[in-house]
Tab-separated table of C-alpha atoms in Angstrom:
chain	number	residue	atom	x	y	z
W	1226	MET	CA	-4.469	7.224	18.792
W	1227	THR	CA	-1.678	9.103	17.083
W	1228	ILE	CA	-1.816	10.017	13.401
W	1229	ALA	CA	1.013	7.561	12.744
W	1230	TYR	CA	-0.939	4.745	14.400
W	1231	ALA	CA	-4.039	5.697	12.397
W	1232	CYS	CA	-1.838	5.410	9.299
W	1233	ILE	CA	-0.935	1.862	10.338
W	1234	LEU	CA	-4.627	0.992	10.599
W	1235	PHE	CA	-5.408	2.618	7.258
W	1236	MET	CA	-2.522	0.891	5.487
W	1237	GLY	CA	-3.473	-2.452	6.998
W	1238	LEU	CA	-6.848	-2.155	5.269
W	1239	PHE	CA	-5.819	-0.325	2.089
W	1240	PRO	CA	-4.678	-3.380	0.082
W	1241	TYR	CA	-8.287	-4.549	0.150
W	1242	VAL	CA	-9.209	-1.468	-1.888
W	1243	ALA	CA	-6.847	-2.719	-4.596
W	1244	ALA	CA	-8.440	-6.160	-4.333
W	1245	GLY	CA	-11.867	-4.610	-4.789
W	1246	ILE	CA	-10.677	-2.762	-7.889
W	1247	ALA	CA	-9.248	-6.001	-9.294
W	1248	LYS	CA	-12.573	-7.750	-8.788
W	1249	LYS	CA	-14.705	-4.750	-9.877
W	1250	GLY	CA	-17.758	-5.902	-11.763
W	1251	PHE	CA	-17.066	-9.573	-10.985
W	1252	GLU	CA	-17.175	-10.538	-14.660
W	1253	GLN	CA	-17.237	-14.327	-14.598
W	1254	TYR	CA	-15.730	-14.142	-11.105
W	1255	ASP	CA	-15.183	-17.542	-9.503
W	1256	ASN	CA	-15.358	-17.128	-5.744
W	1257	SER	CA	-14.435	-20.773	-5.244
W	1258	MET	CA	-11.045	-20.113	-6.912
W	1259	PRO	CA	-10.404	-16.359	-6.613
W	1260	ARG	CA	-6.615	-16.508	-6.971
W	1261	GLN	CA	-6.802	-18.533	-10.163
W	1262	TRP	CA	-9.422	-16.123	-11.529
W	1263	LEU	CA	-7.242	-13.122	-10.685
W	1264	ALA	CA	-4.186	-14.767	-12.244
W	1265	LYS	CA	-6.032	-14.917	-15.577
W	1266	GLN	CA	-6.990	-11.240	-15.571
W	1267	THR	CA	-5.466	-8.577	-17.815
W	1268	GLY	CA	-5.483	-4.802	-17.983
W	1269	PHE	CA	-6.509	-2.785	-14.963
W	1270	ARG	CA	-7.598	-5.910	-13.066
W	1271	ALA	CA	-4.162	-7.488	-13.362
W	1272	ARG	CA	-2.487	-4.207	-12.407
W	1273	ALA	CA	-4.785	-3.749	-9.384
W	1274	ASN	CA	-4.019	-7.290	-8.267
W	1275	ALA	CA	-0.273	-6.649	-8.618
W	1276	ALA	CA	-0.684	-3.401	-6.685
W	1277	GLN	CA	-2.518	-5.317	-3.952
W	1278	ALA	CA	0.433	-7.688	-3.577
W	1279	ASN	CA	2.915	-4.820	-3.467
W	1280	LEU	CA	0.822	-2.929	-0.922
W	1281	PHE	CA	0.825	-5.978	1.354
W	1282	GLU	CA	4.577	-6.423	0.821
W	1283	SER	CA	5.284	-2.852	1.941
W	1284	LEU	CA	3.449	-3.185	5.249
W	1285	PRO	CA	6.000	-4.960	7.487
W	1286	LEU	CA	8.733	-2.354	7.050
W	1287	PHE	CA	6.295	0.543	7.496
W	1288	PHE	CA	4.667	-1.020	10.558
W	1289	ALA	CA	8.057	-1.766	12.103
W	1290	ALA	CA	9.344	1.741	11.404
W	1291	VAL	CA	6.379	3.448	13.045
W	1292	ILE	CA	6.262	1.128	16.045
W	1293	ILE	CA	10.017	1.232	16.684
W	1294	ALA	CA	10.081	5.014	16.288
W	1295	SER	CA	7.175	5.321	18.732
W	1296	ILE	CA	8.817	3.050	21.280
W	1297	ASN	CA	11.993	5.103	21.028
W	1298	GLN	CA	9.990	8.315	21.475
W	1299	ALA	CA	10.819	9.852	18.108
W	1300	PRO	CA	9.378	13.346	17.671
W	1301	GLN	CA	5.672	12.669	17.182
W	1302	ALA	CA	5.042	15.521	14.757
W	1303	ARG	CA	7.759	14.282	12.388
W	1304	LEU	CA	6.656	10.679	12.755
W	1305	ASP	CA	3.057	11.640	11.949
W	1306	LEU	CA	4.144	13.684	8.923
W	1307	LEU	CA	6.332	10.909	7.519
W	1308	ALA	CA	3.632	8.289	8.115
W	1309	LEU	CA	1.123	10.497	6.282
W	1310	GLY	CA	3.653	10.950	3.497
W	1311	PHE	CA	3.899	7.186	3.166
W	1312	VAL	CA	0.102	6.841	3.029
W	1313	VAL	CA	-0.239	9.547	0.384
W	1314	ALA	CA	2.536	7.943	-1.665
W	1315	ARG	CA	0.883	4.528	-1.476
W	1316	ILE	CA	-2.509	5.933	-2.486
W	1317	ALA	CA	-0.826	7.628	-5.446
W	1318	TYR	CA	0.966	4.356	-6.151
W	1319	LEU	CA	-2.318	2.467	-6.476
W	1320	ILE	CA	-3.770	5.157	-8.732
W	1321	CYS	CA	-0.674	5.138	-10.938
W	1322	TYR	CA	-0.589	1.345	-11.103
W	1323	VAL	CA	-4.238	0.982	-12.111
W	1324	ALA	CA	-3.904	3.841	-14.638
W	1325	ASN	CA	-0.778	2.194	-16.097
W	1326	TRP	CA	1.478	5.203	-15.459
W	1327	ALA	CA	4.644	3.172	-14.945
W	1328	THR	CA	7.140	6.009	-14.480
W	1329	ALA	CA	4.923	7.925	-12.062
W	1330	ARG	CA	4.256	4.674	-10.203
W	1331	SER	CA	7.985	4.099	-9.726
W	1332	ILE	CA	8.488	7.663	-8.507
W	1333	VAL	CA	5.729	7.499	-5.881
W	1334	TRP	CA	6.911	4.034	-4.837
W	1335	LEU	CA	10.346	5.549	-4.193
W	1336	LEU	CA	8.830	8.473	-2.270
W	1337	GLY	CA	7.002	6.013	-0.019
W	1338	LEU	CA	10.220	4.105	0.609
W	1339	ILE	CA	12.028	7.350	1.426
W	1340	CYS	CA	9.334	8.151	4.009
W	1341	VAL	CA	9.856	4.787	5.718
W	1342	ILE	CA	13.636	5.170	5.728
W	1343	ALA	CA	13.233	8.688	7.118
W	1344	ILE	CA	11.090	7.301	9.951
W	1345	PHE	CA	13.985	5.029	10.915
W	1346	PHE	CA	16.289	8.051	10.972
W	1347	GLN	CA	14.021	9.640	13.614
W	1348	ILE	CA	15.039	6.917	16.060
């Protein structure tokens, strides 16, 4: 398994970390209606839930970029580096979102997007 493919696996599971943060402590958590419970949350729980949604939303473009670049035999070392860059940016994104660092969150979001666009330019 290449590093880039390992990044796909990691990112496929990473949004669940945000979900776990949103549900941390399970204060009055209603497992029969988890989405409604999450919709009523505020503070770090609401931000973690929003981060979870954004993390899921970013996956298709990243997955496509890595897979298409691999199929087209893009230089593996560059592909691995850019995929790792995306992962690091998305981890930082979650941290910034939960901590309510809006400007930093936007910057690392942009860095992650730049990594994905750069992967397409390796094709």
